[in-house]
Each structure stands twice: as C-alpha cells, then as structure tokens.
C-alpha cells in the first residue's frame, strides 16, 4: 500500500511538472505567433492542450505566466548560453564571433521573445527590468574578459562592445529589415 501511495504521489508530481512545462512551452509558442500583447490565456490553453483553469492553477494569472516565461527564457539566454563564454579565461575573436552568431540565431528564431524582454524599455522607457539588468551584467562581464587580451582603453572597449551588440541586436530583432539589401532571408539561412 505504501508503494502505491509513493508511486501515486510521484506520478502526480511528474504530471504537474509536465503540465506546467507544457503550458510554459505553449506560452512561448503563442508569444512567437501572436506577440506579447496579443497572447491570451485561451490560446495558451489551446496550444498546451489543457483547460484554462490549469493555467490559473499553476501560475495564478496570465501576467504571472508571462513573467515566468520571460524569466526562464532570459535565464536560458543569459545564464546557460552566455555562461559558457564567460567561463573562459581568455576570449578571442573567434570566441566572440561564435558567441554573437549563436545569439543572433536565437534572436532570429525567437524574435517575439526577444522583443518581449525589451518591451518595457521600448514601450515605457523603463530600463529597470530583468532583461536590462542582465544585459548590463553581461556587458560588464564581457568587457572584463576582453580587457585581459585587448590593448583598448576602457571607454574604447565599451563603445566597441556596444557597437557589436547593437548590430547583432538590430539584425536579430528585425531580420527582414536587411533582407532586400543582403539578398537573403536570415530566418532561413543556416
């Protein structure tokens, strides 16, 4: 009997985790399909193949669900992806090129998620959100790593980093903007 109880509890916990993750994944899909402002609990529930009550059960509200999606995707982008690059003792040009190419690919594949992260800064001129904080930490960390192998002064290095990041960020946010000029579709390039 005790084994049945543990198995039942374990299965329920796995089911909860699976449903919660299904909802999070569906919310990401909906942000990409509709944009942050047009995501509804109904279309997330439909995409996750759960009822609307499940979203409220796991997250409490649409705002809390979207906050969790943005928290997790930001963590994935800044912690998991960037962490590997920042752990290297010395960062060379090839490392930087690989890093920015990898992140550009992510931005092109998930442009609405990227836009959602910078929504408050862009729409409300609010530069105090999670994404802005992580961006500043990233830039400072990257500057510190590059400074070890660069002869540039701090100010020149800062401007160089901003130029590179801005160029990649702009292309990532608006890949179609350069499609005619480049004669290629960045969304479909490998």
mmCIF file with all atom_site columns, C-alpha atoms in Angstrom:
data_model
loop_
_atom_site.group_PDB
_atom_site.id
_atom_site.type_symbol
_atom_site.label_atom_id
_atom_site.label_alt_id
_atom_site.label_comp_id
_atom_site.label_asym_id
_atom_site.label_entity_id
_atom_site.label_seq_id
_atom_site.pdbx_PDB_ins_code
_atom_site.Cartn_x
_atom_site.Cartn_y
_atom_site.Cartn_z
_atom_site.occupancy
_atom_site.B_iso_or_equiv
_atom_site.pdbx_formal_charge
_atom_site.auth_seq_id
_atom_site.auth_comp_id
_atom_site.auth_asym_id
_atom_site.auth_atom_id
_atom_site.pdbx_PDB_model_num
ATOM 1   C CA . UNK A 1 1   ? 0.000  0.000  0.000   1.00 0.00 ? 1   UNK A CA 1
ATOM 2   C CA . UNK A 1 2   ? 2.838  2.390  0.863   1.00 0.00 ? 2   UNK A CA 1
ATOM 3   C CA . UNK A 1 3   ? 4.452  1.769  -2.539  1.00 0.00 ? 3   UNK A CA 1
ATOM 4   C CA . UNK A 1 4   ? 1.167  2.603  -4.267  1.00 0.00 ? 4   UNK A CA 1
ATOM 5   C CA . UNK A 1 5   ? 0.947  5.876  -2.322  1.00 0.00 ? 5   UNK A CA 1
ATOM 6   C CA . UNK A 1 6   ? 4.542  6.851  -3.218  1.00 0.00 ? 6   UNK A CA 1
ATOM 7   C CA . UNK A 1 7   ? 4.025  5.892  -6.845  1.00 0.00 ? 7   UNK A CA 1
ATOM 8   C CA . UNK A 1 8   ? 0.800  7.885  -6.964  1.00 0.00 ? 8   UNK A CA 1
ATOM 9   C CA . UNK A 1 9   ? 2.475  10.927 -5.384  1.00 0.00 ? 9   UNK A CA 1
ATOM 10  C CA . UNK A 1 10  ? 5.474  10.617 -7.716  1.00 0.00 ? 10  UNK A CA 1
ATOM 11  C CA . UNK A 1 11  ? 3.221  10.274 -10.781 1.00 0.00 ? 11  UNK A CA 1
ATOM 12  C CA . UNK A 1 12  ? 1.167  13.283 -9.697  1.00 0.00 ? 12  UNK A CA 1
ATOM 13  C CA . UNK A 1 13  ? 4.336  15.364 -9.242  1.00 0.00 ? 13  UNK A CA 1
ATOM 14  C CA . UNK A 1 14  ? 5.606  14.333 -12.693 1.00 0.00 ? 14  UNK A CA 1
ATOM 15  C CA . UNK A 1 15  ? 2.219  15.127 -14.219 1.00 0.00 ? 15  UNK A CA 1
ATOM 16  C CA . UNK A 1 16  ? 2.235  18.557 -12.553 1.00 0.00 ? 16  UNK A CA 1
ATOM 17  C CA . UNK A 1 17  ? 5.742  19.256 -13.847 1.00 0.00 ? 17  UNK A CA 1
ATOM 18  C CA . UNK A 1 18  ? 4.794  18.056 -17.336 1.00 0.00 ? 18  UNK A CA 1
ATOM 19  C CA . UNK A 1 19  ? 1.620  20.161 -17.430 1.00 0.00 ? 19  UNK A CA 1
ATOM 20  C CA . UNK A 1 20  ? 3.423  23.225 -16.124 1.00 0.00 ? 20  UNK A CA 1
ATOM 21  C CA . UNK A 1 21  ? 6.181  22.827 -18.726 1.00 0.00 ? 21  UNK A CA 1
ATOM 22  C CA . UNK A 1 22  ? 3.608  22.223 -21.481 1.00 0.00 ? 22  UNK A CA 1
ATOM 23  C CA . UNK A 1 23  ? 1.937  25.492 -20.537 1.00 0.00 ? 23  UNK A CA 1
ATOM 24  C CA . UNK A 1 24  ? 5.259  27.364 -20.494 1.00 0.00 ? 24  UNK A CA 1
ATOM 25  C CA . UNK A 1 25  ? 6.218  25.948 -23.902 1.00 0.00 ? 25  UNK A CA 1
ATOM 26  C CA . UNK A 1 26  ? 2.788  26.802 -25.282 1.00 0.00 ? 26  UNK A CA 1
ATOM 27  C CA . UNK A 1 27  ? 3.112  30.364 -23.962 1.00 0.00 ? 27  UNK A CA 1
ATOM 28  C CA . UNK A 1 28  ? 6.441  30.703 -25.791 1.00 0.00 ? 28  UNK A CA 1
ATOM 29  C CA . UNK A 1 29  ? 4.786  29.452 -28.986 1.00 0.00 ? 29  UNK A CA 1
ATOM 30  C CA . UNK A 1 30  ? 1.924  31.923 -28.521 1.00 0.00 ? 30  UNK A CA 1
ATOM 31  C CA . UNK A 1 31  ? 4.282  34.860 -27.911 1.00 0.00 ? 31  UNK A CA 1
ATOM 32  C CA . UNK A 1 32  ? 6.071  33.937 -31.138 1.00 0.00 ? 32  UNK A CA 1
ATOM 33  C CA . UNK A 1 33  ? 2.824  33.516 -33.058 1.00 0.00 ? 33  UNK A CA 1
ATOM 34  C CA . UNK A 1 34  ? 0.835  36.480 -31.740 1.00 0.00 ? 34  UNK A CA 1
ATOM 35  C CA . UNK A 1 35  ? 3.309  38.780 -29.994 1.00 0.00 ? 35  UNK A CA 1
ATOM 36  C CA . UNK A 1 36  ? 3.331  39.527 -26.265 1.00 0.00 ? 36  UNK A CA 1
ATOM 37  C CA . UNK A 1 37  ? 0.407  41.959 -26.295 1.00 0.00 ? 37  UNK A CA 1
ATOM 38  C CA . UNK A 1 38  ? -1.938 39.549 -28.089 1.00 0.00 ? 38  UNK A CA 1
ATOM 39  C CA . UNK A 1 39  ? -1.314 36.408 -26.039 1.00 0.00 ? 39  UNK A CA 1
ATOM 40  C CA . UNK A 1 40  ? -4.444 35.196 -24.289 1.00 0.00 ? 40  UNK A CA 1
ATOM 41  C CA . UNK A 1 41  ? -4.993 32.530 -21.657 1.00 0.00 ? 41  UNK A CA 1
ATOM 42  C CA . UNK A 1 42  ? -7.348 30.854 -24.103 1.00 0.00 ? 42  UNK A CA 1
ATOM 43  C CA . UNK A 1 43  ? -4.780 30.498 -26.905 1.00 0.00 ? 43  UNK A CA 1
ATOM 44  C CA . UNK A 1 44  ? -2.094 29.300 -24.447 1.00 0.00 ? 44  UNK A CA 1
ATOM 45  C CA . UNK A 1 45  ? -4.501 26.692 -23.025 1.00 0.00 ? 45  UNK A CA 1
ATOM 46  C CA . UNK A 1 46  ? -5.429 25.597 -26.524 1.00 0.00 ? 46  UNK A CA 1
ATOM 47  C CA . UNK A 1 47  ? -1.764 25.288 -27.588 1.00 0.00 ? 47  UNK A CA 1
ATOM 48  C CA . UNK A 1 48  ? -0.902 23.369 -24.383 1.00 0.00 ? 48  UNK A CA 1
ATOM 49  C CA . UNK A 1 49  ? -3.990 21.183 -24.729 1.00 0.00 ? 49  UNK A CA 1
ATOM 50  C CA . UNK A 1 50  ? -5.060 21.972 -21.178 1.00 0.00 ? 50  UNK A CA 1
ATOM 51  C CA . UNK A 1 51  ? -8.065 23.791 -19.807 1.00 0.00 ? 51  UNK A CA 1
ATOM 52  C CA . UNK A 1 52  ? -7.911 27.444 -18.806 1.00 0.00 ? 52  UNK A CA 1
ATOM 53  C CA . UNK A 1 53  ? -8.237 26.515 -15.136 1.00 0.00 ? 53  UNK A CA 1
ATOM 54  C CA . UNK A 1 54  ? -4.885 24.680 -15.348 1.00 0.00 ? 54  UNK A CA 1
ATOM 55  C CA . UNK A 1 55  ? -3.122 27.934 -16.222 1.00 0.00 ? 55  UNK A CA 1
ATOM 56  C CA . UNK A 1 56  ? -4.637 29.655 -13.218 1.00 0.00 ? 56  UNK A CA 1
ATOM 57  C CA . UNK A 1 57  ? -3.819 26.619 -11.047 1.00 0.00 ? 57  UNK A CA 1
ATOM 58  C CA . UNK A 1 58  ? -0.122 26.569 -11.999 1.00 0.00 ? 58  UNK A CA 1
ATOM 59  C CA . UNK A 1 59  ? 0.510  30.285 -12.452 1.00 0.00 ? 59  UNK A CA 1
ATOM 60  C CA . UNK A 1 60  ? -2.343 32.249 -10.878 1.00 0.00 ? 60  UNK A CA 1
ATOM 61  C CA . UNK A 1 61  ? -2.775 34.631 -13.816 1.00 0.00 ? 61  UNK A CA 1
ATOM 62  C CA . UNK A 1 62  ? -1.711 35.385 -17.359 1.00 0.00 ? 62  UNK A CA 1
ATOM 63  C CA . UNK A 1 63  ? 0.689  38.057 -16.105 1.00 0.00 ? 63  UNK A CA 1
ATOM 64  C CA . UNK A 1 64  ? 2.401  35.604 -13.758 1.00 0.00 ? 64  UNK A CA 1
ATOM 65  C CA . UNK A 1 65  ? 2.624  33.024 -16.559 1.00 0.00 ? 65  UNK A CA 1
ATOM 66  C CA . UNK A 1 66  ? 4.210  35.542 -18.922 1.00 0.00 ? 66  UNK A CA 1
ATOM 67  C CA . UNK A 1 67  ? 6.567  36.721 -16.181 1.00 0.00 ? 67  UNK A CA 1
ATOM 68  C CA . UNK A 1 68  ? 7.702  33.119 -15.655 1.00 0.00 ? 68  UNK A CA 1
ATOM 69  C CA . UNK A 1 69  ? 8.166  32.582 -19.404 1.00 0.00 ? 69  UNK A CA 1
ATOM 70  C CA . UNK A 1 70  ? 10.306 35.700 -19.642 1.00 0.00 ? 70  UNK A CA 1
ATOM 71  C CA . UNK A 1 71  ? 12.256 34.766 -16.516 1.00 0.00 ? 71  UNK A CA 1
ATOM 72  C CA . UNK A 1 72  ? 13.021 31.283 -17.842 1.00 0.00 ? 72  UNK A CA 1
ATOM 73  C CA . UNK A 1 73  ? 13.875 32.361 -21.386 1.00 0.00 ? 73  UNK A CA 1
ATOM 74  C CA . UNK A 1 74  ? 16.071 35.154 -20.050 1.00 0.00 ? 74  UNK A CA 1
ATOM 75  C CA . UNK A 1 75  ? 17.790 32.663 -17.776 1.00 0.00 ? 75  UNK A CA 1
ATOM 76  C CA . UNK A 1 76  ? 18.359 30.358 -20.741 1.00 0.00 ? 76  UNK A CA 1
ATOM 77  C CA . UNK A 1 77  ? 19.767 33.167 -22.882 1.00 0.00 ? 77  UNK A CA 1
ATOM 78  C CA . UNK A 1 78  ? 21.916 34.930 -20.323 1.00 0.00 ? 78  UNK A CA 1
ATOM 79  C CA . UNK A 1 79  ? 22.835 32.205 -17.890 1.00 0.00 ? 79  UNK A CA 1
ATOM 80  C CA . UNK A 1 80  ? 23.058 28.979 -19.873 1.00 0.00 ? 80  UNK A CA 1
ATOM 81  C CA . UNK A 1 81  ? 24.268 30.354 -23.214 1.00 0.00 ? 81  UNK A CA 1
ATOM 82  C CA . UNK A 1 82  ? 26.432 33.242 -22.067 1.00 0.00 ? 82  UNK A CA 1
ATOM 83  C CA . UNK A 1 83  ? 27.815 31.479 -19.022 1.00 0.00 ? 83  UNK A CA 1
ATOM 84  C CA . UNK A 1 84  ? 29.883 29.115 -21.206 1.00 0.00 ? 84  UNK A CA 1
ATOM 85  C CA . UNK A 1 85  ? 31.594 32.023 -22.935 1.00 0.00 ? 85  UNK A CA 1
ATOM 86  C CA . UNK A 1 86  ? 32.215 33.983 -19.781 1.00 0.00 ? 86  UNK A CA 1
ATOM 87  C CA . UNK A 1 87  ? 33.810 30.971 -18.063 1.00 0.00 ? 87  UNK A CA 1
ATOM 88  C CA . UNK A 1 88  ? 36.741 31.019 -20.477 1.00 0.00 ? 88  UNK A CA 1
ATOM 89  C CA . UNK A 1 89  ? 39.844 32.687 -19.109 1.00 0.00 ? 89  UNK A CA 1
ATOM 90  C CA . UNK A 1 90  ? 40.655 34.420 -22.373 1.00 0.00 ? 90  UNK A CA 1
ATOM 91  C CA . UNK A 1 91  ? 38.149 35.318 -25.041 1.00 0.00 ? 91  UNK A CA 1
ATOM 92  C CA . UNK A 1 92  ? 39.493 35.632 -28.566 1.00 0.00 ? 92  UNK A CA 1
ATOM 93  C CA . UNK A 1 93  ? 37.947 36.983 -31.758 1.00 0.00 ? 93  UNK A CA 1
ATOM 94  C CA . UNK A 1 94  ? 36.710 33.531 -32.780 1.00 0.00 ? 94  UNK A CA 1
ATOM 95  C CA . UNK A 1 95  ? 35.005 33.070 -29.410 1.00 0.00 ? 95  UNK A CA 1
ATOM 96  C CA . UNK A 1 96  ? 33.251 36.408 -29.792 1.00 0.00 ? 96  UNK A CA 1
ATOM 97  C CA . UNK A 1 97  ? 32.212 35.629 -33.359 1.00 0.00 ? 97  UNK A CA 1
ATOM 98  C CA . UNK A 1 98  ? 30.830 32.241 -32.283 1.00 0.00 ? 98  UNK A CA 1
ATOM 99  C CA . UNK A 1 99  ? 29.082 33.797 -29.321 1.00 0.00 ? 99  UNK A CA 1
ATOM 100 C CA . UNK A 1 100 ? 27.372 36.534 -31.334 1.00 0.00 ? 100 UNK A CA 1
ATOM 101 C CA . UNK A 1 101 ? 26.483 34.131 -34.185 1.00 0.00 ? 101 UNK A CA 1
ATOM 102 C CA . UNK A 1 102 ? 24.900 31.739 -31.684 1.00 0.00 ? 102 UNK A CA 1
ATOM 103 C CA . UNK A 1 103 ? 22.899 34.519 -30.048 1.00 0.00 ? 103 UNK A CA 1
ATOM 104 C CA . UNK A 1 104 ? 21.890 36.018 -33.393 1.00 0.00 ? 104 UNK A CA 1
ATOM 105 C CA . UNK A 1 105 ? 20.493 32.640 -34.386 1.00 0.00 ? 105 UNK A CA 1
ATOM 106 C CA . UNK A 1 106 ? 18.473 32.537 -31.168 1.00 0.00 ? 106 UNK A CA 1
ATOM 107 C CA . UNK A 1 107 ? 17.148 36.060 -31.725 1.00 0.00 ? 107 UNK A CA 1
ATOM 108 C CA . UNK A 1 108 ? 16.169 35.267 -35.314 1.00 0.00 ? 108 UNK A CA 1
ATOM 109 C CA . UNK A 1 109 ? 14.419 32.068 -34.240 1.00 0.00 ? 109 UNK A CA 1
ATOM 110 C CA . UNK A 1 110 ? 12.576 33.758 -31.340 1.00 0.00 ? 110 UNK A CA 1
ATOM 111 C CA . UNK A 1 111 ? 12.202 37.435 -32.264 1.00 0.00 ? 111 UNK A CA 1
ATOM 112 C CA . UNK A 1 112 ? 8.982  37.998 -30.318 1.00 0.00 ? 112 UNK A CA 1
ATOM 113 C CA . UNK A 1 113 ? 10.521 36.579 -27.142 1.00 0.00 ? 113 UNK A CA 1
ATOM 114 C CA . UNK A 1 114 ? 13.459 38.973 -27.561 1.00 0.00 ? 114 UNK A CA 1
ATOM 115 C CA . UNK A 1 115 ? 11.063 41.866 -28.167 1.00 0.00 ? 115 UNK A CA 1
ATOM 116 C CA . UNK A 1 116 ? 9.059  40.813 -25.099 1.00 0.00 ? 116 UNK A CA 1
ATOM 117 C CA . UNK A 1 117 ? 12.199 41.001 -22.951 1.00 0.00 ? 117 UNK A CA 1
ATOM 118 C CA . UNK A 1 118 ? 12.795 44.572 -24.033 1.00 0.00 ? 118 UNK A CA 1
ATOM 119 C CA . UNK A 1 119 ? 9.119  45.574 -24.148 1.00 0.00 ? 119 UNK A CA 1
ATOM 120 C CA . UNK A 1 120 ? 9.193  47.773 -21.040 1.00 0.00 ? 120 UNK A CA 1
ATOM 121 C CA . UNK A 1 121 ? 12.354 49.560 -22.164 1.00 0.00 ? 121 UNK A CA 1
ATOM 122 C CA . UNK A 1 122 ? 10.999 50.141 -25.670 1.00 0.00 ? 122 UNK A CA 1
ATOM 123 C CA . UNK A 1 123 ? 7.364  50.973 -24.884 1.00 0.00 ? 123 UNK A CA 1
ATOM 124 C CA . UNK A 1 124 ? 7.552  52.554 -21.410 1.00 0.00 ? 124 UNK A CA 1
ATOM 125 C CA . UNK A 1 125 ? 11.168 53.790 -21.288 1.00 0.00 ? 125 UNK A CA 1
ATOM 126 C CA . UNK A 1 126 ? 11.559 51.561 -18.222 1.00 0.00 ? 126 UNK A CA 1
ATOM 127 C CA . UNK A 1 127 ? 15.159 50.360 -18.084 1.00 0.00 ? 127 UNK A CA 1
ATOM 128 C CA . UNK A 1 128 ? 14.915 48.653 -14.692 1.00 0.00 ? 128 UNK A CA 1
ATOM 129 C CA . UNK A 1 129 ? 13.583 45.243 -15.735 1.00 0.00 ? 129 UNK A CA 1
ATOM 130 C CA . UNK A 1 130 ? 15.173 41.806 -15.603 1.00 0.00 ? 130 UNK A CA 1
ATOM 131 C CA . UNK A 1 131 ? 16.447 41.939 -19.178 1.00 0.00 ? 131 UNK A CA 1
ATOM 132 C CA . UNK A 1 132 ? 18.107 45.302 -18.760 1.00 0.00 ? 132 UNK A CA 1
ATOM 133 C CA . UNK A 1 133 ? 19.792 44.203 -15.546 1.00 0.00 ? 133 UNK A CA 1
ATOM 134 C CA . UNK A 1 134 ? 21.097 41.019 -17.158 1.00 0.00 ? 134 UNK A CA 1
ATOM 135 C CA . UNK A 1 135 ? 22.248 42.937 -20.233 1.00 0.00 ? 135 UNK A CA 1
ATOM 136 C CA . UNK A 1 136 ? 24.336 45.327 -18.130 1.00 0.00 ? 136 UNK A CA 1
ATOM 137 C CA . UNK A 1 137 ? 25.861 42.458 -16.159 1.00 0.00 ? 137 UNK A CA 1
ATOM 138 C CA . UNK A 1 138 ? 26.654 40.670 -19.414 1.00 0.00 ? 138 UNK A CA 1
ATOM 139 C CA . UNK A 1 139 ? 28.294 43.725 -20.996 1.00 0.00 ? 139 UNK A CA 1
ATOM 140 C CA . UNK A 1 140 ? 30.390 44.380 -17.886 1.00 0.00 ? 140 UNK A CA 1
ATOM 141 C CA . UNK A 1 141 ? 31.446 40.719 -17.719 1.00 0.00 ? 141 UNK A CA 1
ATOM 142 C CA . UNK A 1 142 ? 32.276 40.618 -21.413 1.00 0.00 ? 142 UNK A CA 1
ATOM 143 C CA . UNK A 1 143 ? 34.282 43.854 -21.103 1.00 0.00 ? 143 UNK A CA 1
ATOM 144 C CA . UNK A 1 144 ? 36.219 42.404 -18.190 1.00 0.00 ? 144 UNK A CA 1
ATOM 145 C CA . UNK A 1 145 ? 37.073 39.244 -20.166 1.00 0.00 ? 145 UNK A CA 1
ATOM 146 C CA . UNK A 1 146 ? 38.073 41.085 -23.338 1.00 0.00 ? 146 UNK A CA 1
ATOM 147 C CA . UNK A 1 147 ? 40.101 43.627 -21.384 1.00 0.00 ? 147 UNK A CA 1
ATOM 148 C CA . UNK A 1 148 ? 42.524 40.853 -20.427 1.00 0.00 ? 148 UNK A CA 1
ATOM 149 C CA . UNK A 1 149 ? 43.526 40.310 -24.058 1.00 0.00 ? 149 UNK A CA 1
ATOM 150 C CA . UNK A 1 150 ? 42.902 43.774 -25.501 1.00 0.00 ? 150 UNK A CA 1
ATOM 151 C CA . UNK A 1 151 ? 45.040 46.861 -25.502 1.00 0.00 ? 151 UNK A CA 1
ATOM 152 C CA . UNK A 1 152 ? 41.976 49.098 -25.837 1.00 0.00 ? 152 UNK A CA 1
ATOM 153 C CA . UNK A 1 153 ? 41.206 51.649 -23.158 1.00 0.00 ? 153 UNK A CA 1
ATOM 154 C CA . UNK A 1 154 ? 38.029 51.065 -21.158 1.00 0.00 ? 154 UNK A CA 1
ATOM 155 C CA . UNK A 1 155 ? 35.963 53.671 -22.987 1.00 0.00 ? 155 UNK A CA 1
ATOM 156 C CA . UNK A 1 156 ? 37.007 52.461 -26.447 1.00 0.00 ? 156 UNK A CA 1
ATOM 157 C CA . UNK A 1 157 ? 36.299 48.853 -25.453 1.00 0.00 ? 157 UNK A CA 1
ATOM 158 C CA . UNK A 1 158 ? 32.880 49.825 -24.116 1.00 0.00 ? 158 UNK A CA 1
ATOM 159 C CA . UNK A 1 159 ? 31.979 51.571 -27.370 1.00 0.00 ? 159 UNK A CA 1
ATOM 160 C CA . UNK A 1 160 ? 33.223 48.603 -29.393 1.00 0.00 ? 160 UNK A CA 1
ATOM 161 C CA . UNK A 1 161 ? 31.101 46.196 -27.355 1.00 0.00 ? 161 UNK A CA 1
ATOM 162 C CA . UNK A 1 162 ? 28.050 48.419 -27.709 1.00 0.00 ? 162 UNK A CA 1
ATOM 163 C CA . UNK A 1 163 ? 28.568 48.669 -31.479 1.00 0.00 ? 163 UNK A CA 1
ATOM 164 C CA . UNK A 1 164 ? 28.882 44.914 -31.889 1.00 0.00 ? 164 UNK A CA 1
ATOM 165 C CA . UNK A 1 165 ? 25.988 44.131 -29.570 1.00 0.00 ? 165 UNK A CA 1
ATOM 166 C CA . UNK A 1 166 ? 23.775 46.782 -31.188 1.00 0.00 ? 166 UNK A CA 1
ATOM 167 C CA . UNK A 1 167 ? 24.475 45.487 -34.688 1.00 0.00 ? 167 UNK A CA 1
ATOM 168 C CA . UNK A 1 168 ? 23.678 41.907 -33.705 1.00 0.00 ? 168 UNK A CA 1
ATOM 169 C CA . UNK A 1 169 ? 20.648 43.013 -31.678 1.00 0.00 ? 169 UNK A CA 1
ATOM 170 C CA . UNK A 1 170 ? 19.225 45.081 -34.545 1.00 0.00 ? 170 UNK A CA 1
ATOM 171 C CA . UNK A 1 171 ? 19.618 42.243 -37.037 1.00 0.00 ? 171 UNK A CA 1
ATOM 172 C CA . UNK A 1 172 ? 18.147 39.813 -34.514 1.00 0.00 ? 172 UNK A CA 1
ATOM 173 C CA . UNK A 1 173 ? 15.105 41.969 -33.848 1.00 0.00 ? 173 UNK A CA 1
ATOM 174 C CA . UNK A 1 174 ? 14.456 42.912 -37.451 1.00 0.00 ? 174 UNK A CA 1
ATOM 175 C CA . UNK A 1 175 ? 15.978 40.251 -39.722 1.00 0.00 ? 175 UNK A CA 1
ATOM 176 C CA . UNK A 1 176 ? 13.656 41.125 -42.598 1.00 0.00 ? 176 UNK A CA 1
ATOM 177 C CA . UNK A 1 177 ? 14.798 44.758 -42.497 1.00 0.00 ? 177 UNK A CA 1
ATOM 178 C CA . UNK A 1 178 ? 18.027 43.778 -44.255 1.00 0.00 ? 178 UNK A CA 1
ATOM 179 C CA . UNK A 1 179 ? 16.602 41.051 -46.482 1.00 0.00 ? 179 UNK A CA 1
ATOM 180 C CA . UNK A 1 180 ? 16.448 43.135 -49.648 1.00 0.00 ? 180 UNK A CA 1
ATOM 181 C CA . UNK A 1 181 ? 19.875 44.690 -49.100 1.00 0.00 ? 181 UNK A CA 1
ATOM 182 C CA . UNK A 1 182 ? 21.560 41.356 -48.360 1.00 0.00 ? 182 UNK A CA 1
ATOM 183 C CA . UNK A 1 183 ? 19.541 39.396 -50.931 1.00 0.00 ? 183 UNK A CA 1
ATOM 184 C CA . UNK A 1 184 ? 18.957 36.632 -48.410 1.00 0.00 ? 184 UNK A CA 1
ATOM 185 C CA . UNK A 1 185 ? 16.441 35.634 -45.801 1.00 0.00 ? 185 UNK A CA 1
ATOM 186 C CA . UNK A 1 186 ? 18.252 35.449 -42.468 1.00 0.00 ? 186 UNK A CA 1
ATOM 187 C CA . UNK A 1 187 ? 15.422 33.416 -40.968 1.00 0.00 ? 187 UNK A CA 1
ATOM 188 C CA . UNK A 1 188 ? 16.134 30.603 -43.398 1.00 0.00 ? 188 UNK A CA 1
ATOM 189 C CA . UNK A 1 189 ? 19.941 30.781 -43.503 1.00 0.00 ? 189 UNK A CA 1
ATOM 190 C CA . UNK A 1 190 ? 21.974 28.143 -41.719 1.00 0.00 ? 190 UNK A CA 1
#
